[in-house]
Coordinates of C-alpha atoms and ligand atoms in Angstrom, one line a residue:
M161 CA -10.0 -15.6 3.0
R162 CA -7.4 -13.0 1.7
K163 CA -6.6 -10.2 4.0
Q164 CA -8.7 -7.1 3.4
I165 CA -6.8 -3.9 4.2
A166 CA -7.8 -0.3 4.6
A167 CA -4.5 1.6 4.3
A168 CA -4.1 5.3 5.0
N169 CA -1.4 7.2 3.2
W170 CA -1.0 10.6 4.9
K171 CA 1.7 11.6 2.4
M172 CA 3.3 14.9 3.5
N173 CA 0.3 16.3 5.4
L174 CA -0.4 17.1 9.0
T175 CA 1.7 18.4 11.9
Y176 CA 2.7 16.0 14.5
Q177 CA -0.1 17.3 16.8
Q178 CA -2.6 17.0 14.0
G179 CA -1.5 13.5 13.3
E180 CA -1.9 12.5 16.9
E181 CA -5.4 14.0 17.0
L182 CA -6.4 12.2 13.8
L183 CA -5.2 8.9 15.0
D184 CA -6.8 9.3 18.4
S185 CA -10.2 10.1 16.7
I186 CA -10.0 7.1 14.6
L187 CA -8.9 4.7 17.3
K188 CA -11.5 6.0 19.8
E189 CA -14.2 4.6 17.5
E190 CA -12.8 1.1 18.5
I191 CA -13.9 -0.3 15.1
S192 CA -13.5 -4.1 15.6
L193 CA -12.0 -5.9 12.8
E194 CA -12.7 -9.4 11.6
K195 CA -9.7 -11.9 11.7
D196 CA -8.8 -11.1 8.1
Q197 CA -9.2 -7.4 8.1
Q198 CA -6.3 -5.0 8.7
V199 CA -5.9 -1.2 9.1
V200 CA -2.6 0.4 8.1
F201 CA -1.4 4.0 8.7
A202 CA 1.4 5.1 6.5
V203 CA 2.6 8.2 8.3
P204 CA 5.6 10.4 7.8
F205 CA 8.9 9.3 9.4
P206 CA 9.0 11.5 12.4
Y207 CA 5.5 10.2 13.5
L208 CA 6.3 6.5 13.2
I209 CA 7.2 5.9 16.9
M210 CA 4.1 7.8 17.9
A211 CA 1.9 5.9 15.7
A212 CA 3.5 2.5 16.7
E213 CA 2.9 3.4 20.4
K214 CA -0.8 4.3 19.8
L215 CA -1.4 1.2 17.8
K216 CA 0.4 -1.2 20.2
G217 CA -1.9 -3.8 21.4
R218 CA -4.6 -3.0 18.8
K219 CA -5.1 -6.2 16.9
N220 CA -4.8 -5.9 13.2
Y221 CA -3.9 -2.2 13.3
F222 CA -0.3 -1.3 11.9
G223 CA 1.9 1.6 11.4
S224 CA 3.8 1.9 8.1
A225 CA 6.5 4.0 6.5
Q226 CA 5.8 5.6 3.2
N227 CA 9.3 4.8 1.7
C228 CA 12.7 3.4 2.7
S229 CA 16.1 3.4 1.3
D230 CA 17.3 0.9 -1.4
K231 CA 20.6 0.7 0.5
K232 CA 21.2 -1.3 3.6
S233 CA 23.2 1.2 5.6
G234 CA 26.1 3.7 5.4
A235 CA 26.8 7.2 4.0
Y236 CA 23.5 8.0 2.5
T237 CA 22.6 11.3 4.2
G238 CA 18.8 11.8 4.6
E239 CA 17.9 8.2 3.9
V240 CA 16.0 5.8 6.2
S241 CA 16.8 2.1 6.0
A242 CA 14.5 -0.9 6.3
E243 CA 16.6 -2.0 9.3
M244 CA 16.0 1.2 11.1
L245 CA 12.2 0.8 10.5
H246 CA 12.5 -2.8 11.9
S247 CA 14.3 -1.4 14.9
I248 CA 11.3 0.7 15.9
H249 CA 8.9 -2.2 15.3
I250 CA 7.4 -0.9 12.0
T251 CA 5.8 -3.7 10.2
H252 CA 4.8 -2.2 6.8
C253 CA 6.3 0.1 4.2
V254 CA 4.7 1.6 1.1
L255 CA 7.1 1.3 -1.9
G256 CA 7.0 2.7 -5.4
H257 CA 4.1 5.2 -5.0
S258 CA 3.7 7.1 -8.2
E259 CA 4.6 10.3 -6.5
R260 CA 8.0 8.8 -5.5
R261 CA 8.5 7.4 -9.1
E262 CA 7.6 10.8 -10.6
Y263 CA 9.2 13.3 -8.2
F264 CA 12.1 11.3 -6.8
S265 CA 13.1 9.2 -9.8
E266 CA 12.3 5.8 -8.3
F267 CA 12.6 3.1 -10.9
N268 CA 11.6 -0.5 -11.0
Q269 CA 15.2 -1.8 -10.3
A270 CA 15.8 0.3 -7.2
L271 CA 12.3 -0.7 -6.0
A272 CA 13.2 -4.3 -6.3
H273 CA 16.1 -3.7 -3.8
K274 CA 13.8 -1.8 -1.5
A275 CA 11.4 -4.7 -1.5
E276 CA 14.3 -7.2 -0.9
L277 CA 15.5 -5.1 2.2
C278 CA 12.0 -4.9 3.5
L279 CA 11.5 -8.6 3.3
E280 CA 15.0 -9.2 4.9
Y281 CA 13.7 -7.2 7.9
N282 CA 10.4 -8.7 8.2
I283 CA 8.5 -5.5 6.8
T284 CA 5.5 -6.0 4.6
P285 CA 6.0 -4.0 1.4
I286 CA 2.9 -2.3 0.0
F287 CA 4.1 -2.2 -3.6
C288 CA 2.4 0.4 -5.7
C289 CA 1.9 0.1 -9.4
G290 CA -0.3 2.0 -11.9
E291 CA -0.3 3.7 -15.3
P292 CA -0.5 7.4 -16.3
L293 CA -3.4 8.7 -18.4
S294 CA -1.4 8.7 -21.5
I295 CA -0.9 5.0 -21.2
R296 CA -4.5 4.2 -20.6
E297 CA -5.6 6.4 -23.4
V298 CA -3.7 4.1 -25.8
G299 CA -5.0 1.0 -24.1
A300 CA -1.5 -0.1 -22.9
E301 CA -2.2 -0.2 -19.2
E302 CA -1.9 -3.9 -18.7
G303 CA 1.5 -4.2 -20.2
F304 CA 2.6 -1.0 -18.3
V305 CA 1.7 -2.5 -14.9
E306 CA 3.0 -6.0 -16.0
A307 CA 6.5 -4.5 -16.5
Q308 CA 6.3 -2.7 -13.1
L309 CA 5.6 -6.0 -11.4
K310 CA 8.1 -8.1 -13.5
E311 CA 10.9 -5.7 -12.9
S312 CA 10.5 -5.1 -9.2
L313 CA 8.9 -8.3 -7.8
F314 CA 9.0 -11.3 -10.1
H315 CA 12.5 -12.3 -9.1
F316 CA 11.1 -13.2 -5.6
S317 CA 10.6 -16.8 -4.6
E318 CA 7.0 -18.0 -4.1
D319 CA 7.5 -17.8 -0.2
Q320 CA 8.7 -14.3 -0.5
I321 CA 6.0 -13.0 -3.0
R322 CA 3.4 -14.2 -0.5
K323 CA 4.6 -11.6 1.9
I324 CA 3.8 -8.7 -0.3
V325 CA 0.8 -6.5 -0.7
I326 CA 0.2 -4.9 -4.0
A327 CA -1.6 -1.6 -4.5
Y328 CA -2.9 -0.7 -8.0
E329 CA -3.2 3.1 -8.2
P330 CA -4.0 4.5 -11.7
I331 CA -2.1 7.8 -11.6
W332 CA -4.9 9.6 -13.3
A333 CA -7.2 8.7 -10.4
I334 CA -4.9 10.0 -7.6
G335 CA -6.0 13.1 -5.9
T336 CA -8.2 14.0 -8.9
G337 CA -11.5 12.9 -7.8
M338 CA -11.6 10.8 -10.9
T339 CA -12.0 7.3 -9.5
A340 CA -11.6 4.2 -11.7
T341 CA -14.9 2.6 -12.3
T342 CA -15.5 -0.7 -10.4
A343 CA -15.1 -2.4 -13.9
Q344 CA -11.8 -0.7 -14.6
A345 CA -10.5 -1.5 -11.1
Q346 CA -11.8 -5.2 -11.2
E347 CA -10.3 -5.7 -14.6
M348 CA -6.8 -4.6 -13.6
H349 CA -6.9 -6.4 -10.3
A350 CA -7.9 -9.6 -12.1
H351 CA -5.1 -9.0 -14.6
I352 CA -2.5 -8.6 -11.8
R353 CA -3.8 -11.8 -10.2
F354 CA -3.6 -13.6 -13.4
L355 CA 0.0 -12.5 -13.8
L356 CA 0.7 -13.8 -10.2
A357 CA -0.9 -17.1 -11.0
S358 CA 1.0 -17.4 -14.3
K359 CA 4.3 -16.7 -12.6
Y360 CA 3.8 -18.5 -9.3
S361 CA 0.6 -20.5 -8.8
K362 CA -3.1 -19.9 -8.4
N363 CA -2.9 -20.6 -4.7
T364 CA -0.3 -17.9 -4.2
A365 CA -2.2 -15.4 -6.4
D366 CA -5.3 -16.1 -4.4
I367 CA -3.7 -15.0 -1.0
I368 CA -2.0 -11.9 -2.2
P369 CA -4.0 -8.8 -1.2
I370 CA -4.4 -6.3 -4.1
L371 CA -5.6 -2.8 -2.9
Y372 CA -7.1 -0.1 -5.1
G373 CA -5.9 3.5 -4.7
G374 CA -7.1 6.6 -6.4
S375 CA -9.8 9.0 -5.0
V376 CA -11.2 6.3 -2.7
K377 CA -13.8 8.1 -0.6
A378 CA -16.4 7.2 2.1
G379 CA -19.0 7.3 -0.6
N380 CA -17.4 4.9 -3.1
A381 CA -15.3 2.4 -0.9
K382 CA -18.1 -0.1 -0.4
E383 CA -18.7 -0.4 -4.1
L384 CA -15.0 -0.6 -5.0
F385 CA -14.3 -3.1 -2.2
S386 CA -17.1 -5.2 -3.4
C387 CA -15.3 -6.2 -6.6
P388 CA -14.1 -9.8 -6.2
D389 CA -10.3 -9.0 -6.7
V390 CA -10.3 -5.7 -4.9
D391 CA -9.1 -6.4 -1.3
G392 CA -9.4 -2.9 0.2
G393 CA -7.8 0.5 -0.5
L394 CA -4.8 2.6 -0.2
V395 CA -6.4 6.0 0.6
G396 CA -4.8 9.5 0.4
G397 CA -7.1 12.6 1.0
A398 CA -9.9 10.8 2.7
S399 CA -7.6 9.2 5.1
L400 CA -6.9 12.6 6.6
V401 CA -10.6 13.0 7.9
A402 CA -11.4 10.7 10.8
A403 CA -15.1 10.1 9.9
D404 CA -14.3 9.5 6.3
F405 CA -11.5 7.0 7.0
C406 CA -13.6 5.2 9.6
S407 CA -16.4 4.8 7.0
I408 CA -13.7 3.3 4.7
I409 CA -12.5 0.8 7.3
R410 CA -16.2 -0.2 7.8
A411 CA -16.6 -0.7 4.1
L412 CA -14.1 -3.7 4.1
K413 CA -15.4 -6.9 3.0
Ligands
LIG8 P1 -6.1 10.0 -3.0 O1 -6.9 9.0 -2.3 O2 -5.9 11.3 -2.5 O3 -6.6 10.1 -4.5 O4 -4.6 9.4 -3.1 C1 -4.4 8.1 -3.4 C2 -3.1 7.7 -3.1 O5 -2.1 8.1 -3.7 C3 -2.8 6.8 -1.9 O6 -1.5 6.4 -1.9

């Protein structure tokens, strides 16, 4: 079975102490995971070592960065490289979140470099894609997401693409309380899997986890995750409340 993943994206929220408290409250629940289930915490850079320490020895729990540089190393003040993340034992990195695309001008080509560097340092990219409302309103969402995948990921070999996690996050559903319907989520996830199968193979498409993101809550996670092509969620707001995120973890297939 494909991996089923509940991923928390804290974004730029919580102080260090609040972050510690939140992680402690979630971990004390000792939610036991099936072999193919994973929980990922994408925390701000200064909290990564703390998160990695707390998650050490917890099977199938991982810390993640929310971004990394598209440059390998050197004179890039303020940037954090994939190699640096690797050196502190971070195993995952969110790439191409729509907030980074919109506010920090991240484009498909730079994201391709980021994904390459992550793979070079054994870091699993959680690659985000998804369309704005204006694109969905004219029915062009499938082509929009297809271009994002093609331009950032489809140069990878079959071995490499198998190491990537995809997160479909329709921008109109992020932080708005406007969740995609299960039909909308399933339709796009199935389309992404179809694209992967066409470019690579059905076998490969079948093992790549595709997470849904956009107003996932304790109350809707089970229904969303029950879609055959939805393999968990990338969760913003609801991942900041211990009880809610625990319910979302428990909703994994
Ligand atoms: P919300 O869950 O707050 O809508 O955010 C989704 C998201 O952007 C996760 O990366």
